[in-house]
Amino acid sequence: MNERIVVTGAAGFIGFHLTQKLLAAGHAVTGIDNLNDYYEVGLKQSRLALLNGLPGFDFQRIDLTDKPAIDALFAAGRFDYVVHLAAQAGVRYSIQNPYAYLDSNLTGFLNVLEACRHHRPKHLIYASSSSVYGANRKMPFSVHDNVDHPLALYAASKKANELMAHAYSNLYQLPTTGLRFFTVYGPYGRPDMALFIFTKAILEGRPIEIYNHGKMKRDFTYVDDIVEAIVRLVPKAPAGNTAWRGEAPDPATSFAPYQIFNIGNNKPVELLYFVECIEKALGKQTEKKLMPLQDGDVPETYADVVDLEKAVGFKPATPIDVGIQKFVDWYRAYYRA
């Protein structure tokens, strides 16, 4: 399968790893990114430098809010598949800078949907988030449960993306798949994520802050597992669930060509143990400051991945200590730490 695929957010963490894998499989990949300064641009440029040397890769520096540029790219590219990963990320940042999420996560996604409507790729896959589960407490989180109580604007914007995708699947028979990622980590990861922050602080001899008094649990998912799931789902365009009934609506599927999957490790890890794994990988202990739960945060995430496994015969399984060691090895090499 040598296809033409566009990946938005290609210079981002997941987009970078996904693009590498797609190119290695022989696909032609057009990467879109605006290289914004939400976190250090140098890291994005380093990822991009590795991609630019690979055959089949074309990079376009475009902001998704630039509708004419997006329309022109889709008209010229005639893409077979679209993987939309670009977004303004961060739960806490959404509390401080809410308007950034309106532009990127809503207007940007609408422009992608409109481009897909007019230029008809076989399948649009887009990034949602485990944060959509919000106030839900039934564990593990299931795609078949309602998610109507987000705790921060970031989560609300991702839920809105799922609703927007469904509307386009219904109106225009556009096959869409939403992916709820659970706390992705690994080499070239985002500097605003816990693993990066903790590793940097420990190496610099600074104490670290651990929220919810150390009782926070996250379903940490290694980036290679996320990418493997995406690659397997790319050709699996939904056709619509003939058993769907409006009297008992299933949020994960639809009469329209629409579906939702969780992608998580299916194994929540307490934050204190997570820190212990980092300390072990670094060979260095740290002072821990236990803090209360922050606004917008949920105390635990836990992915039910039964539907994913049924669909593609795969579920994430990288052990947390193995994934953290790989990140630490990369971090030391990249920052010469």
GROMACS .gro file of N, CA and C in nm, residues 8 64 83-89 100-114 124-132 147 150 152-170 174-181 251 257-260:
model
  201
    8THR      N    1  -0.093   1.628   0.964
    8THR     CA    2  -0.084   1.760   1.024
    8THR      C    3  -0.014   1.746   1.159
   64LEU      N    4  -0.305   2.590   1.026
   64LEU     CA    5  -0.434   2.531   0.989
   64LEU      C    6  -0.547   2.633   0.984
   83VAL      N    7  -0.423   1.225   0.830
   83VAL     CA    8  -0.406   1.201   0.974
   83VAL      C    9  -0.385   1.337   1.039
   84HIS      N   10  -0.485   1.380   1.113
   84HIS     CA   11  -0.486   1.515   1.171
   84HIS      C   12  -0.443   1.507   1.318
   85LEU      N   13  -0.318   1.548   1.344
   85LEU     CA   14  -0.264   1.545   1.479
   85LEU      C   15  -0.235   1.684   1.534
   86ALA      N   16  -0.234   1.785   1.449
   86ALA     CA   17  -0.202   1.921   1.492
   86ALA      C   18  -0.311   1.973   1.585
   87ALA      N   19  -0.269   2.034   1.694
   87ALA     CA   20  -0.364   2.092   1.790
   87ALA      C   21  -0.287   2.176   1.890
   88GLN      N   22  -0.359   2.263   1.957
   88GLN     CA   23  -0.302   2.329   2.074
   88GLN      C   24  -0.322   2.234   2.191
   89ALA      N   25  -0.212   2.185   2.245
   89ALA     CA   26  -0.219   2.085   2.351
   89ALA      C   27  -0.210   2.150   2.488
  100ALA      N   28  -0.640   3.038   2.239
  100ALA     CA   29  -0.551   2.960   2.152
  100ALA      C   30  -0.618   2.830   2.107
  101TYR      N   31  -0.708   2.779   2.189
  101TYR     CA   32  -0.774   2.652   2.158
  101TYR      C   33  -0.888   2.671   2.059
  102LEU      N   34  -0.951   2.787   2.064
  102LEU     CA   35  -1.055   2.818   1.967
  102LEU      C   36  -0.997   2.820   1.826
  103ASP      N   37  -0.883   2.886   1.809
  103ASP     CA   38  -0.821   2.898   1.677
  103ASP      C   39  -0.772   2.764   1.624
  104SER      N   40  -0.688   2.697   1.700
  104SER     CA   41  -0.622   2.576   1.652
  104SER      C   42  -0.715   2.455   1.650
  105ASN      N   43  -0.782   2.431   1.762
  105ASN     CA   44  -0.855   2.305   1.777
  105ASN      C   45  -0.994   2.307   1.714
  106LEU      N   46  -1.052   2.425   1.699
  106LEU     CA   47  -1.185   2.432   1.639
  106LEU      C   48  -1.179   2.487   1.496
  107THR      N   49  -1.128   2.607   1.476
  107THR     CA   50  -1.118   2.663   1.341
  107THR      C   51  -1.026   2.577   1.254
  108GLY      N   52  -0.911   2.538   1.309
  108GLY     CA   53  -0.816   2.456   1.233
  108GLY      C   54  -0.878   2.323   1.191
  109PHE      N   55  -0.949   2.258   1.282
  109PHE     CA   56  -1.011   2.130   1.249
  109PHE      C   57  -1.123   2.147   1.147
  110LEU      N   58  -1.200   2.256   1.160
  110LEU     CA   59  -1.305   2.282   1.062
  110LEU      C   60  -1.247   2.298   0.922
  111ASN      N   61  -1.132   2.365   0.911
  111ASN     CA   62  -1.068   2.380   0.780
  111ASN      C   63  -1.025   2.246   0.723
  112VAL      N   64  -0.977   2.156   0.808
  112VAL     CA   65  -0.940   2.021   0.763
  112VAL      C   66  -1.064   1.945   0.718
  113LEU      N   67  -1.171   1.953   0.795
  113LEU     CA   68  -1.295   1.885   0.757
  113LEU      C   69  -1.348   1.936   0.624
  114GLU      N   70  -1.345   2.068   0.604
  114GLU     CA   71  -1.393   2.125   0.479
  114GLU      C   72  -1.306   2.080   0.361
  124LEU      N   73  -1.034   0.999   0.716
  124LEU     CA   74  -0.976   1.102   0.802
  124LEU      C   75  -0.962   1.045   0.942
  125ILE      N   76  -0.838   1.039   0.991
  125ILE     CA   77  -0.812   1.001   1.130
  125ILE      C   78  -0.768   1.127   1.204
  126TYR      N   79  -0.821   1.148   1.323
  126TYR     CA   80  -0.785   1.269   1.397
  126TYR      C   81  -0.762   1.237   1.544
  127ALA      N   82  -0.680   1.320   1.608
  127ALA     CA   83  -0.645   1.300   1.748
  127ALA      C   84  -0.750   1.360   1.838
  128SER      N   85  -0.807   1.276   1.924
  128SER     CA   86  -0.886   1.325   2.035
  128SER      C   87  -0.798   1.308   2.160
  129SER      N   88  -0.857   1.288   2.275
  129SER     CA   89  -0.777   1.281   2.397
  129SER      C   90  -0.853   1.209   2.507
  130SER      N   91  -0.778   1.143   2.596
  130SER     CA   92  -0.839   1.080   2.713
  130SER      C   93  -0.903   1.184   2.804
  131SER      N   94  -0.865   1.311   2.789
  131SER     CA   95  -0.920   1.415   2.875
  131SER      C   96  -1.070   1.434   2.855
  132VAL      N   97  -1.125   1.383   2.744
  132VAL     CA   98  -1.269   1.399   2.721
  132VAL      C   99  -1.351   1.324   2.827
  147VAL      N  100  -1.946   1.105   2.736
  147VAL     CA  101  -1.840   1.193   2.789
  147VAL      C  102  -1.889   1.338   2.779
  150PRO      N  103  -1.657   1.759   3.058
  150PRO     CA  104  -1.514   1.793   3.053
  150PRO      C  105  -1.477   1.885   3.168
  152ALA      N  106  -1.187   2.085   3.159
  152ALA     CA  107  -1.107   2.199   3.111
  152ALA      C  108  -1.142   2.223   2.964
  153LEU      N  109  -1.109   2.343   2.916
  153LEU     CA  110  -1.143   2.380   2.779
  153LEU      C  111  -1.073   2.290   2.677
  154TYR      N  112  -0.950   2.247   2.707
  154TYR     CA  113  -0.881   2.156   2.615
  154TYR      C  114  -0.967   2.032   2.590
  155ALA      N  115  -1.018   1.972   2.698
  155ALA     CA  116  -1.102   1.853   2.685
  155ALA      C  117  -1.228   1.885   2.607
  156ALA      N  118  -1.288   2.001   2.634
  156ALA     CA  119  -1.409   2.041   2.562
  156ALA      C  120  -1.381   2.057   2.413
  157SER      N  121  -1.264   2.110   2.378
  157SER     CA  122  -1.229   2.128   2.236
  157SER      C  123  -1.213   1.994   2.166
  158LYS      N  124  -1.161   1.894   2.237
  158LYS     CA  125  -1.144   1.761   2.178
  158LYS      C  126  -1.279   1.690   2.163
  159LYS      N  127  -1.366   1.707   2.262
  159LYS     CA  128  -1.502   1.654   2.249
  159LYS      C  129  -1.572   1.720   2.131
  160ALA      N  130  -1.552   1.851   2.117
  160ALA     CA  131  -1.611   1.923   2.004
  160ALA      C  132  -1.561   1.868   1.871
  161ASN      N  133  -1.434   1.831   1.863
  161ASN     CA  134  -1.379   1.771   1.741
  161ASN      C  135  -1.453   1.643   1.705
  162GLU      N  136  -1.483   1.561   1.805
  162GLU     CA  137  -1.556   1.437   1.779
  162GLU      C  138  -1.696   1.467   1.726
  163LEU      N  139  -1.761   1.567   1.783
  163LEU     CA  140  -1.895   1.604   1.738
  163LEU      C  141  -1.892   1.662   1.596
  164MET      N  142  -1.792   1.745   1.568
  164MET     CA  143  -1.778   1.802   1.435
  164MET      C  144  -1.753   1.692   1.331
  165ALA      N  145  -1.668   1.597   1.366
  165ALA     CA  146  -1.640   1.487   1.275
  165ALA      C  147  -1.766   1.407   1.245
  166HIS      N  148  -1.847   1.384   1.349
  166HIS     CA  149  -1.970   1.308   1.326
  166HIS      C  150  -2.064   1.382   1.231
  167ALA      N  151  -2.072   1.512   1.248
  167ALA     CA  152  -2.158   1.591   1.159
  167ALA      C  153  -2.116   1.575   1.013
  168TYR      N  154  -1.985   1.579   0.988
  168TYR     CA  155  -1.936   1.566   0.851
  168TYR      C  156  -1.949   1.423   0.800
  169SER      N  157  -1.933   1.325   0.889
  169SER     CA  158  -1.956   1.186   0.848
  169SER      C  159  -2.101   1.166   0.806
  170ASN      N  160  -2.192   1.230   0.879
  170ASN     CA  161  -2.334   1.219   0.848
  170ASN      C  162  -2.370   1.295   0.720
  174LEU      N  163  -1.825   1.123   0.493
  174LEU     CA  164  -1.680   1.127   0.510
  174LEU      C  165  -1.641   1.029   0.621
  175PRO      N  166  -1.564   0.924   0.591
  175PRO     CA  167  -1.525   0.830   0.696
  175PRO      C  168  -1.426   0.895   0.793
  176THR      N  169  -1.462   0.898   0.920
  176THR     CA  170  -1.376   0.959   1.021
  176THR      C  171  -1.354   0.866   1.139
  177THR      N  172  -1.233   0.871   1.194
  177THR     CA  173  -1.198   0.793   1.313
  177THR      C  174  -1.129   0.883   1.412
  178GLY      N  175  -1.185   0.893   1.533
  178GLY     CA  176  -1.124   0.971   1.640
  178GLY      C  177  -1.046   0.882   1.734
  179LEU      N  178  -0.928   0.927   1.772
  179LEU     CA  179  -0.839   0.847   1.858
  179LEU      C  180  -0.817   0.919   1.990
  180ARG      N  181  -0.860   0.859   2.099
  180ARG     CA  182  -0.840   0.916   2.232
  180ARG      C  183  -0.707   0.864   2.288
  181PHE      N  184  -0.605   0.948   2.277
  181PHE     CA  185  -0.472   0.911   2.325
  181PHE      C  186  -0.464   0.924   2.477
  251PRO      N  187  -2.206   0.581   2.174
  251PRO     CA  188  -2.121   0.696   2.142
  251PRO      C  189  -1.998   0.661   2.058
  257PRO      N  190  -2.045   0.684   0.875
  257PRO     CA  191  -1.910   0.623   0.875
  257PRO      C  192  -1.819   0.693   0.976
  258TYR      N  193  -1.837   0.657   1.102
  258TYR     CA  194  -1.774   0.729   1.214
  258TYR      C  195  -1.742   0.629   1.323
  259GLN      N  196  -1.624   0.644   1.385
  259GLN     CA  197  -1.590   0.558   1.498
  259GLN      C  198  -1.490   0.627   1.589
  260ILE      N  199  -1.485   0.577   1.715
  260ILE     CA  200  -1.393   0.629   1.816
  260ILE      C  201  -1.319   0.513   1.878
   0.00000   0.00000   0.00000
